PDB file of C-alpha atoms in Angstrom:
ATOM      1  CA  MET A  22     -55.522 118.095 122.259  1.00 51.00           C
ATOM      2  CA  LYS A  23     -53.993 115.311 120.155  1.00 56.00           C
ATOM      3  CA  VAL A  24     -54.725 111.681 121.005  1.00 59.00           C
ATOM      4  CA  GLU A  25     -51.091 111.095 122.037  1.00 62.00           C
ATOM      5  CA  SER A  26     -51.127 114.085 124.372  1.00 68.00           C
ATOM      6  CA  ASN A  27     -54.427 112.996 125.871  1.00 64.00           C
ATOM      7  CA  LEU A  28     -53.091 109.485 126.413  1.00 68.00           C
ATOM      8  CA  ALA A  29     -49.901 110.683 128.104  1.00 72.00           C
ATOM      9  CA  LEU A  30     -51.847 113.084 130.297  1.00 71.00           C
ATOM     10  CA  ASN A  31     -54.341 110.365 131.256  1.00 73.00           C
ATOM     11  CA  ILE A  32     -51.545 107.959 132.216  1.00 78.00           C
ATOM     12  CA  ALA A  33     -49.809 110.602 134.324  1.00 78.00           C
ATOM     13  CA  SER A  34     -53.086 111.602 135.967  1.00 75.00           C
ATOM     14  CA  ARG A  35     -54.060 108.014 136.756  1.00 77.00           C
ATOM     15  CA  THR A  36     -50.612 107.345 138.209  1.00 83.00           C
ATOM     16  CA  ILE A  37     -50.786 110.380 140.488  1.00 82.00           C
ATOM     17  CA  PHE A  38     -54.385 109.543 141.442  1.00 79.00           C
ATOM     18  CA  THR A  39     -53.508 105.923 142.317  1.00 83.00           C
ATOM     19  CA  VAL A  40     -50.299 106.662 144.228  1.00 84.00           C
ATOM     20  CA  LEU A  41     -51.730 109.541 146.265  1.00 82.00           C
ATOM     21  CA  GLY A  42     -54.932 107.582 146.835  1.00 80.00           C
ATOM     22  CA  MET A  43     -52.949 104.657 148.269  1.00 84.00           C
ATOM     23  CA  ILE A  44     -50.951 106.962 150.528  1.00 83.00           C
ATOM     24  CA  ALA A  45     -54.121 108.644 151.791  1.00 83.00           C
ATOM     25  CA  GLY A  46     -55.697 105.212 152.327  1.00 81.00           C
ATOM     26  CA  PHE A  47     -52.792 104.018 154.490  1.00 85.00           C
ATOM     27  CA  PHE A  48     -53.069 107.070 156.727  1.00 85.00           C
ATOM     28  CA  LEU A  49     -56.852 106.697 156.960  1.00 87.00           C
ATOM     29  CA  VAL A  50     -56.675 103.034 158.013  1.00 87.00           C
ATOM     30  CA  ARG A  51     -54.188 103.887 160.754  1.00 87.00           C
ATOM     31  CA  TYR A  52     -56.170 106.914 161.961  1.00 90.00           C
ATOM     32  CA  LEU A  53     -59.743 105.585 161.811  1.00 89.00           C
ATOM     33  CA  GLY A  54     -59.159 101.989 162.799  1.00 89.00           C
ATOM     34  CA  PRO A  55     -60.906  98.911 161.349  1.00 86.00           C
ATOM     35  CA  GLU A  56     -64.462  99.773 162.460  1.00 86.00           C
ATOM     36  CA  LYS A  57     -64.643 103.362 161.192  1.00 89.00           C
ATOM     37  CA  TYR A  58     -62.692 102.547 158.057  1.00 89.00           C
ATOM     38  CA  GLY A  59     -65.152  99.713 157.451  1.00 89.00           C
ATOM     39  CA  LEU A  60     -67.962 102.293 157.430  1.00 90.00           C
ATOM     40  CA  LEU A  61     -66.155 104.060 154.591  1.00 90.00           C
ATOM     41  CA  GLY A  62     -66.159 100.755 152.735  1.00 89.00           C
ATOM     42  CA  ASP A  63     -69.901 100.380 153.326  1.00 91.00           C
ATOM     43  CA  TYR A  64     -70.417 103.938 152.094  1.00 94.00           C
ATOM     44  CA  THR A  65     -68.442 103.274 148.914  1.00 91.00           C
ATOM     45  CA  ALA A  66     -70.166  99.928 148.333  1.00 91.00           C
ATOM     46  CA  ILE A  67     -73.673 101.420 148.612  1.00 92.00           C
ATOM     47  CA  LEU A  68     -72.673 104.376 146.423  1.00 93.00           C
ATOM     48  CA  SER A  69     -71.213 102.136 143.717  1.00 89.00           C
ATOM     49  CA  PHE A  70     -74.092  99.639 143.803  1.00 88.00           C
ATOM     50  CA  VAL A  71     -76.885 102.222 143.610  1.00 87.00           C
ATOM     51  CA  THR A  72     -75.234 104.316 140.883  1.00 84.00           C
ATOM     52  CA  ALA A  73     -74.320 101.260 138.790  1.00 80.00           C
ATOM     53  CA  LEU A  74     -77.821  99.836 139.111  1.00 78.00           C
ATOM     54  CA  GLY A  75     -79.464 103.231 138.758  1.00 71.00           C
ATOM     55  CA  SER A  76     -77.729 104.198 135.527  1.00 70.00           C
ATOM     56  CA  LEU A  77     -79.541 101.339 133.708  1.00 66.00           C
ATOM     57  CA  GLY A  78     -76.935 101.472 130.957  1.00 67.00           C
ATOM     58  CA  LEU A  79     -78.204 104.860 129.797  1.00 69.00           C
ATOM     59  CA  ILE A  80     -74.865 106.593 130.374  1.00 69.00           C
ATOM     60  CA  GLU A  81     -73.091 104.255 127.946  1.00 69.00           C
ATOM     61  CA  SER A  82     -75.868 104.351 125.353  1.00 71.00           C
ATOM     62  CA  LEU A  83     -76.194 108.144 125.441  1.00 70.00           C
ATOM     63  CA  SER A  84     -72.449 108.638 125.031  1.00 67.00           C
ATOM     64  CA  LYS A  85     -72.368 106.218 122.078  1.00 70.00           C
ATOM     65  CA  THR A  86     -75.289 108.064 120.491  1.00 73.00           C
ATOM     66  CA  LEU A  87     -73.518 111.392 120.959  1.00 75.00           C
ATOM     67  CA  VAL A  88     -70.496 110.398 118.870  1.00 72.00           C
ATOM     68  CA  SER A  89     -72.516 109.819 115.684  1.00 75.00           C
ATOM     69  CA  GLN A  90     -74.605 113.011 115.917  1.00 75.00           C
ATOM     70  CA  LYS A  91     -74.255 116.466 114.442  1.00 77.00           C
ATOM     71  CA  LYS A  92     -73.799 119.504 116.669  1.00 71.00           C
ATOM     72  CA  ASN A  93     -77.486 120.478 116.995  1.00 73.00           C
ATOM     73  CA  GLN A  94     -78.456 116.887 117.688  1.00 77.00           C
ATOM     74  CA  GLN A  95     -75.703 116.655 120.294  1.00 79.00           C
ATOM     75  CA  ASN A  96     -77.102 119.700 122.077  1.00 78.00           C
ATOM     76  CA  ILE A  97     -80.506 118.030 122.353  1.00 76.00           C
ATOM     77  CA  THR A  98     -79.029 114.701 123.491  1.00 78.00           C
ATOM     78  CA  VAL A  99     -76.953 116.368 126.206  1.00 82.00           C
ATOM     79  CA  ALA A 100     -79.890 118.429 127.438  1.00 79.00           C
ATOM     80  CA  ARG A 101     -82.105 115.356 127.583  1.00 77.00           C
ATOM     81  CA  GLY A 102     -79.413 113.356 129.354  1.00 80.00           C
ATOM     82  CA  VAL A 103     -78.838 116.024 131.992  1.00 83.00           C
ATOM     83  CA  LEU A 104     -82.596 116.149 132.659  1.00 83.00           C
ATOM     84  CA  VAL A 105     -82.866 112.353 132.908  1.00 81.00           C
ATOM     85  CA  TYR A 106     -79.940 111.985 135.289  1.00 85.00           C
ATOM     86  CA  THR A 107     -80.948 114.945 137.411  1.00 88.00           C
ATOM     87  CA  VAL A 108     -84.345 113.311 137.981  1.00 87.00           C
ATOM     88  CA  LEU A 109     -82.869 109.820 138.510  1.00 86.00           C
ATOM     89  CA  GLY A 110     -80.243 111.183 140.900  1.00 90.00           C
ATOM     90  CA  LEU A 111     -82.841 113.024 142.970  1.00 93.00           C
ATOM     91  CA  VAL A 112     -85.078 109.950 143.166  1.00 91.00           C
ATOM     92  CA  TYR A 113     -82.272 107.597 144.218  1.00 92.00           C
ATOM     93  CA  GLY A 114     -80.712 110.105 146.603  1.00 93.00           C
ATOM     94  CA  VAL A 115     -83.967 110.864 148.423  1.00 94.00           C
ATOM     95  CA  THR A 116     -84.833 107.135 148.536  1.00 94.00           C
ATOM     96  CA  ILE A 117     -81.515 106.278 150.219  1.00 94.00           C
ATOM     97  CA  ILE A 118     -82.047 109.012 152.829  1.00 94.00           C
ATOM     98  CA  LEU A 119     -85.591 107.789 153.580  1.00 95.00           C
ATOM     99  CA  LEU A 120     -84.485 104.143 153.767  1.00 94.00           C
ATOM    100  CA  GLY A 121     -81.506 104.863 156.026  1.00 92.00           C
ATOM    101  CA  GLY A 122     -83.034 103.096 159.030  1.00 89.00           C
ATOM    102  CA  SER A 123     -83.904 100.001 156.990  1.00 92.00           C
ATOM    103  CA  ILE A 124     -80.404  99.866 155.501  1.00 91.00           C
ATOM    104  CA  ASN A 125     -78.977 100.079 159.030  1.00 91.00           C
ATOM    105  CA  ARG A 126     -80.971  97.039 160.086  1.00 90.00           C
ATOM    106  CA  PHE A 127     -80.284  95.090 156.895  1.00 88.00           C
ATOM    107  CA  LEU A 128     -76.508  95.653 156.990  1.00 85.00           C
ATOM    108  CA  ASN A 129     -76.359  95.607 160.795  1.00 87.00           C
ATOM    109  CA  LEU A 130     -74.944  99.127 160.922  1.00 86.00           C
ATOM    110  CA  SER A 131     -75.314 101.791 163.582  1.00 84.00           C
ATOM    111  CA  VAL A 132     -74.681 105.042 161.732  1.00 90.00           C
ATOM    112  CA  SER A 133     -76.443 108.372 162.042  1.00 89.00           C
ATOM    113  CA  LEU A 134     -78.874 110.032 159.648  1.00 90.00           C
ATOM    114  CA  GLY A 135     -76.031 112.362 158.602  1.00 92.00           C
ATOM    115  CA  PHE A 136     -74.296 109.368 157.020  1.00 94.00           C
ATOM    116  CA  TYR A 137     -77.285 108.747 154.739  1.00 95.00           C
ATOM    117  CA  VAL A 138     -77.875 112.428 154.016  1.00 95.00           C
ATOM    118  CA  ILE A 139     -74.296 112.750 152.732  1.00 95.00           C
ATOM    119  CA  LEU A 140     -74.681 109.452 150.853  1.00 95.00           C
ATOM    120  CA  GLY A 141     -77.976 110.532 149.257  1.00 95.00           C
ATOM    121  CA  ILE A 142     -76.513 113.834 148.062  1.00 96.00           C
ATOM    122  CA  HIS A 143     -73.439 111.999 146.798  1.00 95.00           C
ATOM    123  CA  ILE A 144     -75.543 109.500 144.823  1.00 94.00           C
ATOM    124  CA  PHE A 145     -77.428 112.349 143.147  1.00 93.00           C
ATOM    125  CA  LEU A 146     -74.220 114.149 142.162  1.00 94.00           C
ATOM    126  CA  TYR A 147     -72.410 110.929 141.246  1.00 91.00           C
ATOM    127  CA  LEU A 148     -75.036 109.929 138.675  1.00 89.00           C
ATOM    128  CA  VAL A 149     -75.055 113.349 137.027  1.00 89.00           C
ATOM    129  CA  ASN A 150     -71.254 113.482 137.126  1.00 91.00           C
ATOM    130  CA  GLY A 151     -70.992 110.048 135.491  1.00 87.00           C
ATOM    131  CA  PHE A 152     -73.036 111.264 132.540  1.00 85.00           C
ATOM    132  CA  LEU A 153     -71.032 114.484 132.187  1.00 89.00           C
ATOM    133  CA  GLU A 154     -67.772 112.550 132.288  1.00 89.00           C
ATOM    134  CA  LYS A 155     -68.967 110.198 129.543  1.00 85.00           C
ATOM    135  CA  ILE A 156     -69.793 113.212 127.366  1.00 85.00           C
ATOM    136  CA  LEU A 157     -66.233 114.468 127.747  1.00 87.00           C
ATOM    137  CA  GLU A 158     -64.828 111.023 126.943  1.00 84.00           C
ATOM    138  CA  ALA A 159     -67.084 110.643 123.899  1.00 81.00           C
ATOM    139  CA  THR A 160     -65.970 114.035 122.540  1.00 80.00           C
ATOM    140  CA  ASN A 161     -62.265 113.442 123.346  1.00 78.00           C
ATOM    141  CA  ILE A 162     -62.021 116.134 126.052  1.00 83.00           C
ATOM    142  CA  THR A 163     -60.306 113.726 128.436  1.00 80.00           C
ATOM    143  CA  HIS A 164     -57.593 116.224 129.377  1.00 81.00           C
ATOM    144  CA  LEU A 165     -60.205 118.144 131.385  1.00 86.00           C
ATOM    145  CA  ILE A 166     -60.977 114.940 133.311  1.00 87.00           C
ATOM    146  CA  SER A 167     -57.266 114.384 133.977  1.00 85.00           C
ATOM    147  CA  TYR A 168     -56.676 117.913 135.285  1.00 88.00           C
ATOM    148  CA  THR A 169     -59.736 117.729 137.529  1.00 89.00           C
ATOM    149  CA  GLN A 170     -58.911 114.297 138.941  1.00 85.00           C
ATOM    150  CA  THR A 171     -55.360 115.370 139.763  1.00 87.00           C
ATOM    151  CA  ALA A 172     -56.588 118.497 141.531  1.00 89.00           C
ATOM    152  CA  ALA A 173     -59.231 116.462 143.392  1.00 88.00           C
ATOM    153  CA  ILE A 174     -56.810 113.834 144.713  1.00 86.00           C
ATOM    154  CA  ILE A 175     -54.408 116.528 145.921  1.00 89.00           C
ATOM    155  CA  PHE A 176     -57.357 118.163 147.685  1.00 91.00           C
ATOM    156  CA  ARG A 177     -58.229 114.777 149.248  1.00 88.00           C
ATOM    157  CA  VAL A 178     -54.725 114.182 150.576  1.00 89.00           C
ATOM    158  CA  LEU A 179     -54.474 117.680 152.064  1.00 90.00           C
ATOM    159  CA  SER A 180     -57.948 117.340 153.603  1.00 92.00           C
ATOM    160  CA  ILE A 181     -57.067 113.999 155.193  1.00 89.00           C
ATOM    161  CA  ILE A 182     -53.926 115.522 156.687  1.00 89.00           C
ATOM    162  CA  ILE A 183     -56.093 118.251 158.250  1.00 92.00           C
ATOM    163  CA  ILE A 184     -58.590 115.636 159.513  1.00 91.00           C
ATOM    164  CA  ILE A 185     -55.806 113.662 161.173  1.00 89.00           C
ATOM    165  CA  ILE A 186     -54.123 116.725 162.692  1.00 90.00           C
ATOM    166  CA  PHE A 187     -57.374 118.012 164.223  1.00 91.00           C
ATOM    167  CA  LYS A 188     -58.653 114.493 165.036  1.00 90.00           C
ATOM    168  CA  LEU A 189     -61.955 114.963 163.254  1.00 92.00           C
ATOM    169  CA  SER A 190     -64.736 112.376 162.852  1.00 90.00           C
ATOM    170  CA  TYR A 191     -64.977 109.942 159.920  1.00 90.00           C
ATOM    171  CA  ILE A 192     -67.996 111.972 158.747  1.00 93.00           C
ATOM    172  CA  TYR A 193     -65.519 114.624 157.585  1.00 93.00           C
ATOM    173  CA  VAL A 194     -63.874 112.000 155.366  1.00 92.00           C
ATOM    174  CA  LEU A 195     -67.270 111.405 153.741  1.00 93.00           C
ATOM    175  CA  LEU A 196     -67.636 115.152 153.241  1.00 94.00           C
ATOM    176  CA  VAL A 197     -64.231 115.213 151.538  1.00 94.00           C
ATOM    177  CA  GLU A 198     -65.384 112.478 149.124  1.00 92.00           C
ATOM    178  CA  LEU A 199     -68.533 114.491 148.448  1.00 94.00           C
ATOM    179  CA  MET A 200     -66.500 117.649 147.840  1.00 94.00           C
ATOM    180  CA  MET A 201     -64.340 115.794 145.316  1.00 93.00           C
ATOM    181  CA  THR A 202     -67.449 114.878 143.318  1.00 93.00           C
ATOM    182  CA  ILE A 203     -68.621 118.493 143.525  1.00 94.00           C
ATOM    183  CA  MET A 204     -65.236 119.564 142.103  1.00 93.00           C
ATOM    184  CA  TYR A 205     -65.703 117.153 139.200  1.00 93.00           C
ATOM    185  CA  ILE A 206     -69.270 118.100 138.405  1.00 92.00           C
ATOM    186  CA  THR A 207     -68.613 121.854 138.680  1.00 91.00           C
ATOM    187  CA  THR A 208     -65.686 121.726 136.270  1.00 92.00           C
ATOM    188  CA  TYR A 209     -67.358 119.392 133.784  1.00 91.00           C
ATOM    189  CA  PHE A 210     -70.688 121.212 133.803  1.00 89.00           C
ATOM    190  CA  ARG A 211     -69.070 124.601 133.154  1.00 88.00           C
ATOM    191  CA  TYR A 212     -67.560 123.242 129.933  1.00 89.00           C
ATOM    192  CA  ILE A 213     -70.609 121.224 128.842  1.00 88.00           C
ATOM    193  CA  ALA A 214     -73.039 124.051 129.570  1.00 84.00           C
ATOM    194  CA  ARG A 215     -70.965 126.463 127.480  1.00 83.00           C
ATOM    195  CA  VAL A 216     -70.620 124.063 124.536  1.00 82.00           C
ATOM    196  CA  TYR A 217     -73.972 122.259 124.519  1.00 79.00           C
ATOM    197  CA  ILE A 218     -76.567 123.802 126.836  1.00 71.00           C
ATOM    198  CA  PHE A 219     -76.110 127.583 126.404  1.00 71.00           C
ATOM    199  CA  PRO A 220     -77.095 127.387 122.685  1.00 63.00           C
ATOM    200  CA  PHE A 221     -80.644 126.743 123.932  1.00 54.00           C
ATOM    201  CA  ALA A 222     -80.622 130.059 125.784  1.00 51.00           C
ATOM    202  CA  ALA A 223     -79.381 131.781 122.633  1.00 54.00           C
ATOM    203  CA  GLY A 224     -82.138 130.143 120.599  1.00 54.00           C
ATOM    204  CA  ARG A 225     -79.742 128.372 118.242  1.00 50.00           C
ATOM    205  CA  THR A 226     -81.193 124.943 119.005  1.00 49.00           C
ATOM    206  CA  LYS A 227     -84.835 124.143 119.582  1.00 51.00           C
ATOM    207  CA  PHE A 228     -85.398 121.706 122.424  1.00 48.00           C
ATOM    208  CA  SER A 229     -87.955 118.939 122.081  1.00 51.00           C
ATOM    209  CA  TRP A 230     -88.805 116.008 124.274  1.00 49.00           C
ATOM    210  CA  ASP A 231     -89.344 112.839 122.304  1.00 52.00           C
ATOM    211  CA  TRP A 232     -90.505 109.840 124.345  1.00 50.00           C
ATOM    212  CA  SER A 233     -89.796 107.458 121.480  1.00 55.00           C
ATOM    213  CA  TRP A 234     -86.183 108.661 121.638  1.00 50.00           C
ATOM    214  CA  PHE A 235     -86.064 107.913 125.370  1.00 52.00           C
ATOM    215  CA  ILE A 236     -87.557 104.435 124.967  1.00 55.00           C
ATOM    216  CA  ARG A 237     -85.141 103.630 122.150  1.00 53.00           C
ATOM    217  CA  ILE A 238     -82.137 104.769 124.204  1.00 51.00           C
ATOM    218  CA  PHE A 239     -83.480 102.987 127.278  1.00 53.00           C
ATOM    219  CA  ARG A 240     -83.770  99.675 125.417  1.00 54.00           C
ATOM    220  CA  TYR A 241     -80.270 100.015 124.030  1.00 50.00           C
ATOM    221  CA  GLY A 242     -79.020 100.974 127.486  1.00 49.00           C
ATOM    222  CA  LEU A 243     -80.495  97.853 129.045  1.00 49.00           C
ATOM    223  CA  ALA A 244     -78.811  95.746 126.381  1.00 51.00           C
ATOM    224  CA  VAL A 245     -75.462  97.401 127.132  1.00 45.00           C
ATOM    225  CA  TYR A 246     -76.067  97.073 130.888  1.00 44.00           C
TER     226      TYR A 246
END
C-alpha cells in the first residue's frame, strides 16, 4: 500500500481502537468495581514493565537493522529474532509464574495462581508479538497491523458485553486480553513466516547462528534502550 493509504488507515484504526477501548473501559469500571478493576491495572503494569525491561532494546535495534538489509539477510535476521524472543519470552513468562507468591507479598495482592499463569503466558506472547509488529512496521506493512487491531478491539468490546451479561469473573477479562494478543501474533506470524521464514524450509536461505552478530545487536539495543 502507498504511504498515504497506510497513514489514513492507521489514523482510522487508532481512532476506532481508542474510542471503543474507552467505551469498554467505562463499562468495565462500572461492572468490576474499584478493587477488581485495580487488579487489571496491576496486571497491565506488570506486563508492561516486564516486557519493556525484557526487550533490552533488541526489538528496536533488530527492526532498524532489517531496513538496511537485502532479502536473504532479512530472512536470517527475522529467524534469529524470532528465536531470541521465543527464548526470552519463555524465560520471563515462567519466571513470573514461579514468582507469583513473592509478587503477591511485594505488591500486597491476594490473587490466585491463575492470574500469574495467564500473565506469564501473556508476557511470552507479548514479547514475540512486539518483535513481529516491529518487522511489519520496518517493512511498511502497517495496514496489516491496522486491520488486526480493529478486529481485536471489536472482539474485546463484544467479549466484555458477554462478560457483563453473564456476570463472569475478572479472570475472563484477562483471558480476553490474552486472546487479543493471540489474534495479533497469529495474523502477524502467518505473514512473516510466509515471507521470511518459509524460505529456510525451501532451502533458499542458509541459516547460521553468529554470536558476534548477537553481541553487536545487543550492544546497540542497550544503547537504544
